[in-house]
mmCIF file of N, CA, C and O in Angstrom:
data_model
loop_
_atom_site.group_PDB
_atom_site.id
_atom_site.type_symbol
_atom_site.label_atom_id
_atom_site.label_comp_id
_atom_site.label_asym_id
_atom_site.label_seq_id
_atom_site.Cartn_x
_atom_site.Cartn_y
_atom_site.Cartn_z
ATOM 1 N N MET A 1 42.698 10.321 -63.808
ATOM 2 C CA MET A 1 41.547 9.578 -63.349
ATOM 3 C C MET A 1 41.832 8.098 -63.366
ATOM 4 O O MET A 1 41.486 7.408 -62.429
ATOM 5 N N LEU A 2 42.467 7.584 -64.363
ATOM 6 C CA LEU A 2 42.770 6.166 -64.435
ATOM 7 C C LEU A 2 43.781 5.758 -63.374
ATOM 8 O O LEU A 2 43.736 4.645 -62.874
ATOM 9 N N LEU A 3 44.669 6.656 -63.003
ATOM 10 C CA LEU A 3 45.650 6.328 -61.987
ATOM 11 C C LEU A 3 44.995 6.107 -60.632
ATOM 12 O O LEU A 3 45.403 5.241 -59.873
ATOM 13 N N THR A 4 43.967 6.845 -60.304
ATOM 14 C CA THR A 4 43.307 6.648 -59.015
ATOM 15 C C THR A 4 42.377 5.453 -59.034
ATOM 16 O O THR A 4 42.158 4.827 -58.019
ATOM 17 N N ALA A 5 41.857 5.097 -60.184
ATOM 18 C CA ALA A 5 40.944 3.960 -60.265
ATOM 19 C C ALA A 5 41.698 2.644 -60.163
ATOM 20 O O ALA A 5 41.183 1.683 -59.616
ATOM 21 N N ALA A 6 42.910 2.588 -60.647
ATOM 22 C CA ALA A 6 43.658 1.331 -60.641
ATOM 23 C C ALA A 6 43.914 0.817 -59.231
ATOM 24 O O ALA A 6 43.642 -0.340 -58.953
ATOM 25 N N PRO A 7 44.392 1.638 -58.283
ATOM 26 C CA PRO A 7 44.598 1.114 -56.945
ATOM 27 C C PRO A 7 43.295 0.696 -56.266
ATOM 28 O O PRO A 7 43.266 -0.227 -55.479
ATOM 29 N N LEU A 8 42.200 1.349 -56.561
ATOM 30 C CA LEU A 8 40.939 1.009 -55.926
ATOM 31 C C LEU A 8 40.454 -0.370 -56.316
ATOM 32 O O LEU A 8 39.895 -1.082 -55.499
ATOM 33 N N THR A 9 40.676 -0.779 -57.557
ATOM 34 C CA THR A 9 40.213 -2.104 -57.965
ATOM 35 C C THR A 9 40.997 -3.191 -57.246
ATOM 36 O O THR A 9 40.473 -4.247 -56.990
ATOM 37 N N GLY A 10 42.218 -2.951 -56.858
ATOM 38 C CA GLY A 10 42.997 -3.937 -56.124
ATOM 39 C C GLY A 10 42.559 -4.070 -54.678
ATOM 40 O O GLY A 10 42.857 -5.050 -54.021
ATOM 41 N N CYS A 11 41.817 -3.115 -54.141
ATOM 42 C CA CYS A 11 41.359 -3.149 -52.749
ATOM 43 C C CYS A 11 40.071 -3.916 -52.574
ATOM 44 O O CYS A 11 39.644 -4.155 -51.449
ATOM 45 N N THR A 12 39.436 -4.316 -53.640
ATOM 46 C CA THR A 12 38.137 -4.970 -53.517
ATOM 47 C C THR A 12 38.265 -6.434 -53.138
ATOM 48 O O THR A 12 37.304 -7.043 -52.714
ATOM 49 N N GLY A 13 39.426 -7.029 -53.295
ATOM 50 C CA GLY A 13 39.597 -8.430 -52.953
ATOM 51 C C GLY A 13 39.144 -9.364 -54.061
ATOM 52 O O GLY A 13 39.063 -10.556 -53.865
ATOM 53 N N SER A 14 38.854 -8.843 -55.224
ATOM 54 C CA SER A 14 38.467 -9.707 -56.330
ATOM 55 C C SER A 14 39.522 -9.611 -57.413
ATOM 56 O O SER A 14 40.259 -8.652 -57.485
ATOM 57 N N GLY A 15 39.589 -10.633 -58.224
ATOM 58 C CA GLY A 15 40.546 -10.627 -59.301
ATOM 59 C C GLY A 15 41.741 -11.490 -58.985
ATOM 60 O O GLY A 15 41.957 -11.893 -57.849
ATOM 61 N N PRO A 16 42.537 -11.785 -59.986
ATOM 62 C CA PRO A 16 43.678 -12.669 -59.789
ATOM 63 C C PRO A 16 44.729 -12.028 -58.891
ATOM 64 O O PRO A 16 44.969 -10.831 -58.956
ATOM 65 N N GLY A 17 45.297 -12.830 -58.027
ATOM 66 C CA GLY A 17 46.375 -12.363 -57.172
ATOM 67 C C GLY A 17 45.917 -11.523 -55.999
ATOM 68 O O GLY A 17 46.729 -10.949 -55.297
ATOM 69 N N SER A 18 44.627 -11.447 -55.775
ATOM 70 C CA SER A 18 44.145 -10.599 -54.683
ATOM 71 C C SER A 18 44.219 -11.292 -53.342
ATOM 72 O O SER A 18 44.089 -10.663 -52.308
ATOM 73 N N GLY A 19 44.391 -12.599 -53.347
ATOM 74 C CA GLY A 19 44.460 -13.337 -52.097
ATOM 75 C C GLY A 19 43.091 -13.648 -51.533
ATOM 76 O O GLY A 19 42.970 -14.139 -50.421
ATOM 77 N N ALA A 20 42.033 -13.381 -52.271
ATOM 78 C CA ALA A 20 40.680 -13.611 -51.780
ATOM 79 C C ALA A 20 40.422 -15.091 -51.506
ATOM 80 O O ALA A 20 39.699 -15.430 -50.586
ATOM 81 N N ALA A 21 41.029 -15.962 -52.264
ATOM 82 C CA ALA A 21 40.804 -17.391 -52.071
ATOM 83 C C ALA A 21 41.409 -17.860 -50.754
ATOM 84 O O ALA A 21 40.939 -18.823 -50.163
ATOM 85 N N ASN A 22 42.471 -17.205 -50.290
ATOM 86 C CA ASN A 22 43.120 -17.599 -49.047
ATOM 87 C C ASN A 22 42.558 -16.886 -47.823
ATOM 88 O O ASN A 22 42.917 -17.215 -46.708
ATOM 89 N N SER A 23 41.690 -15.898 -48.025
ATOM 90 C CA SER A 23 41.128 -15.137 -46.913
ATOM 91 C C SER A 23 39.920 -15.864 -46.351
ATOM 92 O O SER A 23 39.158 -16.470 -47.086
ATOM 93 N N PRO A 24 39.751 -15.801 -45.035
ATOM 94 C CA PRO A 24 38.547 -16.417 -44.467
ATOM 95 C C PRO A 24 37.307 -15.650 -44.898
ATOM 96 O O PRO A 24 37.357 -14.442 -45.107
ATOM 97 N N ALA A 25 36.206 -16.361 -45.029
ATOM 98 C CA ALA A 25 34.955 -15.714 -45.413
ATOM 99 C C ALA A 25 34.482 -14.841 -44.259
ATOM 100 O O ALA A 25 34.562 -15.246 -43.104
ATOM 101 N N PRO A 26 34.030 -13.651 -44.563
ATOM 102 C CA PRO A 26 33.534 -12.784 -43.485
ATOM 103 C C PRO A 26 32.289 -13.401 -42.851
ATOM 104 O O PRO A 26 31.478 -14.020 -43.519
ATOM 105 N N GLN A 27 32.192 -13.258 -41.544
ATOM 106 C CA GLN A 27 31.020 -13.764 -40.848
ATOM 107 C C GLN A 27 30.028 -12.625 -40.678
ATOM 108 O O GLN A 27 30.409 -11.511 -40.327
ATOM 109 N N SER A 28 28.789 -12.926 -40.921
ATOM 110 C CA SER A 28 27.784 -11.885 -40.761
ATOM 111 C C SER A 28 27.122 -12.028 -39.397
ATOM 112 O O SER A 28 27.059 -13.106 -38.820
ATOM 113 N N THR A 29 26.681 -10.926 -38.880
ATOM 114 C CA THR A 29 25.988 -10.891 -37.603
ATOM 115 C C THR A 29 24.502 -10.749 -37.886
ATOM 116 O O THR A 29 24.096 -9.873 -38.645
ATOM 117 N N SER A 30 23.700 -11.604 -37.274
ATOM 118 C CA SER A 30 22.259 -11.523 -37.488
ATOM 119 C C SER A 30 21.719 -10.247 -36.859
ATOM 120 O O SER A 30 22.316 -9.693 -35.932
ATOM 121 N N PRO A 31 20.596 -9.775 -37.339
ATOM 122 C CA PRO A 31 19.993 -8.580 -36.741
ATOM 123 C C PRO A 31 19.703 -8.769 -35.248
ATOM 124 O O PRO A 31 19.844 -7.837 -34.464
ATOM 125 N N GLN A 32 19.316 -9.975 -34.857
ATOM 126 C CA GLN A 32 19.041 -10.249 -33.450
ATOM 127 C C GLN A 32 20.315 -10.155 -32.613
ATOM 128 O O GLN A 32 20.310 -9.579 -31.523
ATOM 129 N N GLU A 33 21.419 -10.721 -33.126
ATOM 130 C CA GLU A 33 22.695 -10.648 -32.401
ATOM 131 C C GLU A 33 23.175 -9.209 -32.294
ATOM 132 O O GLU A 33 23.695 -8.791 -31.255
ATOM 133 N N LEU A 34 23.005 -8.453 -33.356
ATOM 134 C CA LEU A 34 23.388 -7.044 -33.345
ATOM 135 C C LEU A 34 22.560 -6.270 -32.323
ATOM 136 O O LEU A 34 23.089 -5.471 -31.553
ATOM 137 N N CYS A 35 21.267 -6.536 -32.282
ATOM 138 C CA CYS A 35 20.380 -5.875 -31.319
ATOM 139 C C CYS A 35 20.824 -6.202 -29.899
ATOM 140 O O CYS A 35 20.940 -5.298 -29.061
ATOM 141 N N ILE A 36 21.082 -7.463 -29.610
ATOM 142 C CA ILE A 36 21.513 -7.874 -28.277
ATOM 143 C C ILE A 36 22.804 -7.159 -27.895
ATOM 144 O O ILE A 36 22.945 -6.650 -26.778
ATOM 145 N N THR A 37 23.731 -7.101 -28.817
ATOM 146 C CA THR A 37 25.032 -6.492 -28.547
ATOM 147 C C THR A 37 24.915 -4.994 -28.297
ATOM 148 O O THR A 37 25.417 -4.478 -27.295
ATOM 149 N N ILE A 38 24.257 -4.284 -29.198
ATOM 150 C CA ILE A 38 24.222 -2.824 -29.095
ATOM 151 C C ILE A 38 23.320 -2.353 -27.957
ATOM 152 O O ILE A 38 23.675 -1.445 -27.207
ATOM 153 N N VAL A 39 22.163 -2.987 -27.779
ATOM 154 C CA VAL A 39 21.268 -2.599 -26.693
ATOM 155 C C VAL A 39 21.894 -2.974 -25.347
ATOM 156 O O VAL A 39 21.856 -2.203 -24.396
ATOM 157 N N GLY A 40 22.515 -4.150 -25.283
ATOM 158 C CA GLY A 40 23.192 -4.561 -24.064
ATOM 159 C C GLY A 40 24.319 -3.618 -23.695
ATOM 160 O O GLY A 40 24.490 -3.266 -22.519
ATOM 161 N N TYR A 41 25.073 -3.188 -24.684
ATOM 162 C CA TYR A 41 26.168 -2.250 -24.435
ATOM 163 C C TYR A 41 25.634 -0.950 -23.837
ATOM 164 O O TYR A 41 26.112 -0.480 -22.797
ATOM 165 N N TRP A 42 24.650 -0.338 -24.500
ATOM 166 C CA TRP A 42 24.150 0.948 -24.036
ATOM 167 C C TRP A 42 23.421 0.827 -22.703
ATOM 168 O O TRP A 42 23.486 1.736 -21.869
ATOM 169 N N ALA A 43 22.723 -0.277 -22.461
ATOM 170 C CA ALA A 43 22.065 -0.468 -21.167
ATOM 171 C C ALA A 43 23.115 -0.526 -20.066
ATOM 172 O O ALA A 43 22.967 0.114 -19.018
ATOM 173 N N ASP A 44 24.189 -1.265 -20.303
ATOM 174 C CA ASP A 44 25.269 -1.369 -19.325
ATOM 175 C C ASP A 44 25.883 0.004 -19.054
ATOM 176 O O ASP A 44 26.068 0.392 -17.904
ATOM 177 N N VAL A 45 26.166 0.743 -20.096
ATOM 178 C CA VAL A 45 26.767 2.075 -19.945
ATOM 179 C C VAL A 45 25.833 2.992 -19.168
ATOM 180 O O VAL A 45 26.251 3.678 -18.226
ATOM 181 N N MET A 46 24.575 3.004 -19.519
ATOM 182 C CA MET A 46 23.634 3.920 -18.886
ATOM 183 C C MET A 46 23.369 3.549 -17.429
ATOM 184 O O MET A 46 23.201 4.428 -16.586
ATOM 185 N N LEU A 47 23.357 2.267 -17.117
ATOM 186 C CA LEU A 47 23.092 1.849 -15.746
ATOM 187 C C LEU A 47 24.314 1.978 -14.855
ATOM 188 O O LEU A 47 24.190 2.210 -13.659
ATOM 189 N N ARG A 48 25.498 1.841 -15.418
ATOM 190 C CA ARG A 48 26.713 1.941 -14.609
ATOM 191 C C ARG A 48 27.071 3.370 -14.246
ATOM 192 O O ARG A 48 27.306 3.695 -13.101
ATOM 193 N N ASP A 49 27.148 4.225 -15.254
ATOM 194 C CA ASP A 49 27.623 5.574 -14.963
ATOM 195 C C ASP A 49 26.865 6.685 -15.675
ATOM 196 O O ASP A 49 27.230 7.842 -15.558
ATOM 197 N N GLY A 50 25.833 6.358 -16.386
ATOM 198 C CA GLY A 50 25.018 7.380 -17.018
ATOM 199 C C GLY A 50 25.625 8.031 -18.237
ATOM 200 O O GLY A 50 25.032 8.935 -18.812
ATOM 201 N N ARG A 51 26.825 7.587 -18.629
ATOM 202 C CA ARG A 51 27.415 8.157 -19.844
ATOM 203 C C ARG A 51 26.469 7.894 -21.010
ATOM 204 O O ARG A 51 25.783 6.899 -21.050
ATOM 205 N N GLY A 52 26.478 8.783 -21.927
ATOM 206 C CA GLY A 52 25.646 8.615 -23.103
ATOM 207 C C GLY A 52 24.234 9.108 -22.917
ATOM 208 O O GLY A 52 23.437 9.061 -23.843
ATOM 209 N N ALA A 53 23.907 9.579 -21.723
ATOM 210 C CA ALA A 53 22.552 10.064 -21.476
ATOM 211 C C ALA A 53 22.231 11.267 -22.361
ATOM 212 O O ALA A 53 21.090 11.472 -22.721
ATOM 213 N N GLY A 54 23.229 12.041 -22.725
ATOM 214 C CA GLY A 54 23.017 13.206 -23.564
ATOM 215 C C GLY A 54 22.963 12.894 -25.049
ATOM 216 O O GLY A 54 22.646 13.763 -25.847
ATOM 217 N N LEU A 55 23.271 11.657 -25.403
ATOM 218 C CA LEU A 55 23.239 11.272 -26.811
ATOM 219 C C LEU A 55 21.838 10.816 -27.194
ATOM 220 O O LEU A 55 21.160 10.161 -26.409
ATOM 221 N N ASP A 56 21.422 11.149 -28.403
ATOM 222 C CA ASP A 56 20.138 10.621 -28.839
ATOM 223 C C ASP A 56 20.334 9.237 -29.452
ATOM 224 O O ASP A 56 21.455 8.758 -29.595
ATOM 225 N N TRP A 57 19.247 8.580 -29.770
ATOM 226 C CA TRP A 57 19.313 7.198 -30.231
ATOM 227 C C TRP A 57 20.085 7.047 -31.534
ATOM 228 O O TRP A 57 20.743 6.041 -31.741
ATOM 229 N N GLU A 58 20.030 8.056 -32.395
ATOM 230 C CA GLU A 58 20.789 7.977 -33.641
ATOM 231 C C GLU A 58 22.287 8.077 -33.379
ATOM 232 O O GLU A 58 23.076 7.393 -34.017
ATOM 233 N N GLN A 59 22.685 8.930 -32.417
ATOM 234 C CA GLN A 59 24.099 9.056 -32.082
ATOM 235 C C GLN A 59 24.632 7.773 -31.437
ATOM 236 O O GLN A 59 25.818 7.491 -31.524
ATOM 237 N N LYS A 60 23.756 7.021 -30.811
ATOM 238 C CA LYS A 60 24.139 5.738 -30.216
ATOM 239 C C LYS A 60 24.145 4.625 -31.256
ATOM 240 O O LYS A 60 24.569 3.514 -30.967
ATOM 241 N N GLY A 61 23.659 4.903 -32.441
ATOM 242 C CA GLY A 61 23.623 3.901 -33.502
ATOM 243 C C GLY A 61 22.454 2.937 -33.376
ATOM 244 O O GLY A 61 22.526 1.814 -33.857
ATOM 245 N N LEU A 62 21.373 3.385 -32.741
ATOM 246 C CA LEU A 62 20.218 2.526 -32.511
ATOM 247 C C LEU A 62 19.118 2.773 -33.535
ATOM 248 O O LEU A 62 18.923 3.900 -33.985
ATOM 249 N N SER A 63 18.385 1.724 -33.838
ATOM 250 C CA SER A 63 17.159 1.884 -34.617
ATOM 251 C C SER A 63 16.061 2.306 -33.649
ATOM 252 O O SER A 63 16.254 2.298 -32.430
ATOM 253 N N THR A 64 14.896 2.647 -34.165
ATOM 254 C CA THR A 64 13.805 3.039 -33.277
ATOM 255 C C THR A 64 13.353 1.867 -32.411
ATOM 256 O O THR A 64 13.017 2.053 -31.243
ATOM 257 N N VAL A 65 13.360 0.663 -32.956
ATOM 258 C CA VAL A 65 12.987 -0.528 -32.182
ATOM 259 C C VAL A 65 14.018 -0.764 -31.080
ATOM 260 O O VAL A 65 13.657 -1.023 -29.922
ATOM 261 N N GLN A 66 15.294 -0.653 -31.411
ATOM 262 C CA GLN A 66 16.345 -0.832 -30.412
ATOM 263 C C GLN A 66 16.254 0.241 -29.332
ATOM 264 O O GLN A 66 16.466 -0.037 -28.152
ATOM 265 N N ARG A 67 15.914 1.469 -29.704
ATOM 266 C CA ARG A 67 15.739 2.550 -28.734
ATOM 267 C C ARG A 67 14.624 2.208 -27.755
ATOM 268 O O ARG A 67 14.765 2.380 -26.551
ATOM 269 N N ASP A 68 13.511 1.696 -28.286
ATOM 270 C CA ASP A 68 12.383 1.333 -27.424
ATOM 271 C C ASP A 68 12.763 0.210 -26.460
ATOM 272 O O ASP A 68 12.406 0.256 -25.278
ATOM 273 N N ILE A 69 13.487 -0.785 -26.955
ATOM 274 C CA ILE A 69 13.940 -1.883 -26.102
ATOM 275 C C ILE A 69 14.862 -1.351 -25.019
ATOM 276 O O ILE A 69 14.724 -1.693 -23.840
ATOM 277 N N LEU A 70 15.804 -0.499 -25.397
ATOM 278 C CA LEU A 70 16.744 0.079 -24.434
ATOM 279 C C LEU A 70 16.002 0.863 -23.352
ATOM 280 O O LEU A 70 16.274 0.700 -22.161
ATOM 281 N N ASP A 71 15.059 1.685 -23.745
ATOM 282 C CA ASP A 71 14.300 2.478 -22.779
ATOM 283 C C ASP A 71 13.571 1.579 -21.786
ATOM 284 O O ASP A 71 13.577 1.825 -20.580
ATOM 285 N N GLU A 72 12.947 0.514 -22.291
ATOM 286 C CA GLU A 72 12.202 -0.403 -21.422
ATOM 287 C C GLU A 72 13.126 -1.158 -20.478
ATOM 288 O O GLU A 72 12.829 -1.321 -19.295
ATOM 289 N N VAL A 73 14.262 -1.630 -20.992
ATOM 290 C CA VAL A 73 15.200 -2.402 -20.181
ATOM 291 C C VAL A 73 15.811 -1.533 -19.085
ATOM 292 O O VAL A 73 15.897 -1.956 -17.928
ATOM 293 N N VAL A 74 16.212 -0.327 -19.430
ATOM 294 C CA VAL A 74 16.814 0.570 -18.440
ATOM 295 C C VAL A 74 15.781 0.956 -17.378
ATOM 296 O O VAL A 74 16.082 0.947 -16.184
ATOM 297 N N ALA A 75 14.555 1.252 -17.789
ATOM 298 C CA ALA A 75 13.509 1.603 -16.826
ATOM 299 C C ALA A 75 13.225 0.428 -15.892
ATOM 300 O O ALA A 75 13.073 0.617 -14.676
ATOM 301 N N ALA A 76 13.166 -0.794 -16.428
ATOM 302 C CA ALA A 76 12.905 -1.973 -15.600
ATOM 303 C C ALA A 76 14.048 -2.215 -14.620
ATOM 304 O O ALA A 76 13.817 -2.555 -13.452
ATOM 305 N N ALA A 77 15.275 -2.039 -15.072
ATOM 306 C CA ALA A 77 16.433 -2.245 -14.188
ATOM 307 C C ALA A 77 16.453 -1.209 -13.069
ATOM 308 O O ALA A 77 16.748 -1.547 -11.917
ATOM 309 N N LYS A 78 16.122 0.025 -13.380
ATOM 310 C CA LYS A 78 16.087 1.069 -12.355
ATOM 311 C C LYS A 78 14.964 0.804 -11.356
ATOM 312 O O LYS A 78 15.133 1.008 -10.151
ATOM 313 N N ALA A 79 13.812 0.322 -11.843
ATOM 314 C CA ALA A 79 12.695 -0.006 -10.951
ATOM 315 C C ALA A 79 13.080 -1.167 -10.035
ATOM 316 O O ALA A 79 12.757 -1.158 -8.841
ATOM 317 N N MET A 80 13.771 -2.146 -10.584
ATOM 318 C CA MET A 80 14.214 -3.282 -9.775
ATOM 319 C C MET A 80 15.206 -2.817 -8.709
ATOM 320 O O MET A 80 15.128 -3.238 -7.552
ATOM 321 N N ASP A 81 16.102 -1.937 -9.080
ATOM 322 C CA ASP A 81 17.075 -1.409 -8.122
ATOM 323 C C ASP A 81 16.368 -0.671 -6.986
ATOM 324 O O ASP A 81 16.714 -0.840 -5.816
ATOM 325 N N ARG A 82 15.359 0.130 -7.325
ATOM 326 C CA ARG A 82 14.592 0.835 -6.293
ATOM 327 C C ARG A 82 13.878 -0.148 -5.374
ATOM 328 O O ARG A 82 13.847 0.025 -4.160
ATOM 329 N N GLN A 83 13.305 -1.200 -5.967
ATOM 330 C CA GLN A 83 12.589 -2.189 -5.168
ATOM 331 C C GLN A 83 13.536 -2.927 -4.225
ATOM 332 O O GLN A 83 13.218 -3.135 -3.057
ATOM 333 N N VAL A 84 14.694 -3.313 -4.705
ATOM 334 C CA VAL A 84 15.687 -3.984 -3.859
ATOM 335 C C VAL A 84 16.072 -3.081 -2.706
ATOM 336 O O VAL A 84 16.115 -3.507 -1.542
ATOM 337 N N ARG A 85 16.339 -1.851 -3.005
ATOM 338 C CA ARG A 85 16.743 -0.886 -1.975
ATOM 339 C C ARG A 85 15.638 -0.703 -0.929
ATOM 340 O O ARG A 85 15.892 -0.741 0.270
ATOM 341 N N GLN A 86 14.414 -0.520 -1.399
ATOM 342 C CA GLN A 86 13.295 -0.327 -0.478
ATOM 343 C C GLN A 86 13.090 -1.551 0.411
ATOM 344 O O GLN A 86 12.892 -1.426 1.620
ATOM 345 N N ARG A 87 13.135 -2.744 -0.197
ATOM 346 C CA ARG A 87 12.915 -3.973 0.582
ATOM 347 C C ARG A 87 14.024 -4.199 1.584
ATOM 348 O O ARG A 87 13.777 -4.613 2.709
ATOM 349 N N CYS A 88 15.252 -3.960 1.186
ATOM 350 C CA CYS A 88 16.364 -4.161 2.116
ATOM 351 C C CYS A 88 16.307 -3.164 3.262
ATOM 352 O O CYS A 88 16.604 -3.525 4.407
ATOM 353 N N LEU A 89 15.923 -1.940 2.991
ATOM 354 C CA LEU A 89 15.805 -0.948 4.052
ATOM 355 C C LEU A 89 14.648 -1.266 4.991
ATOM 356 O O LEU A 89 14.731 -1.048 6.195
ATOM 357 N N ALA A 90 13.571 -1.813 4.446
ATOM 358 C CA ALA A 90 12.393 -2.103 5.256
ATOM 359 C C ALA A 90 12.488 -3.452 5.965
ATOM 360 O O ALA A 90 12.065 -3.586 7.111
ATOM 361 N N ASP A 91 13.030 -4.473 5.302
ATOM 362 C CA ASP A 91 12.968 -5.838 5.813
ATOM 363 C C ASP A 91 14.283 -6.391 6.325
ATOM 364 O O ASP A 91 14.296 -7.395 7.025
ATOM 365 N N GLY A 92 15.392 -5.792 5.985
ATOM 366 C CA GLY A 92 16.691 -6.325 6.393
ATOM 367 C C GLY A 92 17.130 -5.731 7.716
ATOM 368 O O GLY A 92 16.798 -4.604 8.057
ATOM 369 N N ASP A 93 17.878 -6.525 8.501
ATOM 370 C CA ASP A 93 18.403 -5.960 9.755
ATOM 371 C C ASP A 93 19.753 -5.316 9.488
ATOM 372 O O ASP A 93 20.227 -5.271 8.355
ATOM 373 N N GLU A 94 20.385 -4.838 10.515
ATOM 374 C CA GLU A 94 21.619 -4.077 10.348
ATOM 375 C C GLU A 94 22.763 -4.898 9.768
ATOM 376 O O GLU A 94 23.716 -4.356 9.242
ATOM 377 N N ARG A 95 22.682 -6.213 9.850
ATOM 378 C CA ARG A 95 23.732 -7.062 9.277
ATOM 379 C C ARG A 95 23.456 -7.398 7.815
ATOM 380 O O ARG A 95 24.242 -8.058 7.169
ATOM 381 N N GLY A 96 22.309 -6.994 7.329
ATOM 382 C CA GLY A 96 21.968 -7.263 5.938
ATOM 383 C C GLY A 96 21.315 -8.603 5.730
ATOM 384 O O GLY A 96 21.035 -9.002 4.622
ATOM 385 N N SER A 97 21.042 -9.355 6.829
ATOM 386 C CA SER A 97 20.353 -10.633 6.693
ATOM 387 C C SER A 97 18.881 -10.424 6.988
ATOM 388 O O SER A 97 18.499 -9.418 7.598
ATOM 389 N N PRO A 98 18.034 -11.338 6.584
ATOM 390 C CA PRO A 98 16.603 -11.166 6.826
ATOM 391 C C PRO A 98 16.310 -11.046 8.316
ATOM 392 O O PRO A 98 16.813 -11.814 9.126
ATOM 393 N N ALA A 99 15.498 -10.061 8.694
ATOM 394 C CA ALA A 99 15.174 -9.821 10.100
ATOM 395 C C ALA A 99 14.186 -10.854 10.621
ATOM 396 O O ALA A 99 14.181 -11.168 11.799
ATOM 397 N N ASP A 100 13.356 -11.366 9.728
ATOM 398 C CA ASP A 100 12.378 -12.339 10.185
ATOM 399 C C ASP A 100 12.977 -13.747 10.164
ATOM 400 O O ASP A 100 13.995 -14.006 9.547
ATOM 401 N N ASN A 101 12.364 -14.637 10.877
ATOM 402 C CA ASN A 101 12.737 -16.051 10.894
ATOM 403 C C ASN A 101 14.144 -16.257 11.450
ATOM 404 O O ASN A 101 14.809 -17.228 11.111
ATOM 405 N N GLY A 102 14.613 -15.339 12.248
ATOM 406 C CA GLY A 102 15.915 -15.509 12.882
ATOM 407 C C GLY A 102 17.065 -15.584 11.906
ATOM 408 O O GLY A 102 18.112 -16.141 12.204
ATOM 409 N N GLY A 103 16.881 -15.066 10.721
ATOM 410 C CA GLY A 103 17.956 -15.101 9.733
ATOM 411 C C GLY A 103 18.114 -16.442 9.055
ATOM 412 O O GLY A 103 19.107 -16.718 8.430
ATOM 413 N N THR A 104 17.081 -17.303 9.152
ATOM 414 C CA THR A 104 17.190 -18.634 8.569
ATOM 415 C C THR A 104 16.417 -18.784 7.286
ATOM 416 O O THR A 104 16.233 -19.887 6.793
ATOM 417 N N ARG A 105 15.909 -17.706 6.725
ATOM 418 C CA ARG A 105 15.135 -17.805 5.487
ATOM 419 C C ARG A 105 15.993 -18.484 4.413
ATOM 420 O O ARG A 105 17.129 -18.110 4.183
ATOM 421 N N GLY A 106 15.411 -19.470 3.779
ATOM 422 C CA GLY A 106 16.097 -20.157 2.708
ATOM 423 C C GLY A 106 16.950 -21.321 3.171
ATOM 424 O O GLY A 106 17.451 -22.081 2.360
ATOM 425 N N ARG A 107 17.099 -21.503 4.445
ATOM 426 C CA ARG A 107 17.879 -22.643 4.931
ATOM 427 C C ARG A 107 16.987 -23.850 5.074
ATOM 428 O O ARG A 107 15.786 -23.745 5.283
ATOM 429 N N ASN A 108 17.564 -25.013 5.002
ATOM 430 C CA ASN A 108 16.833 -26.256 5.184
ATOM 431 C C ASN A 108 16.812 -26.616 6.667
ATOM 432 O O ASN A 108 17.620 -27.376 7.134
ATOM 433 N N THR A 109 15.878 -26.026 7.388
ATOM 434 C CA THR A 109 15.762 -26.317 8.823
ATOM 435 C C THR A 109 14.464 -27.028 9.084
ATOM 436 O O THR A 109 13.450 -26.730 8.456
ATOM 437 N N PRO A 110 14.464 -27.980 10.014
ATOM 438 C CA PRO A 110 13.219 -28.723 10.306
ATOM 439 C C PRO A 110 12.207 -27.887 11.026
ATOM 440 O O PRO A 110 12.431 -26.935 11.629
#
């Protein structure tokens, strides 16, 4: 038992000769930064190729709040995609430019 405990104490980074004084201090990630990172990752994955759709929120490593944010963001992005598609099909001409105003919408014309 003592033989296995001795190597473990050297792995903690504390004590003389551990090199802890020369090691950089670990940086912590705020809960907000973690939320942005993990929700952004899963939103990107789900919107690009649908991978992970079969995983539940715990398997994705999400909290319940992060799951709710992800669900809302993905639903909003899909709704926006549908709206863009509908508007372009209804209002765009075959070249993909606005059919109205002679294709000058947004230009600085007198």
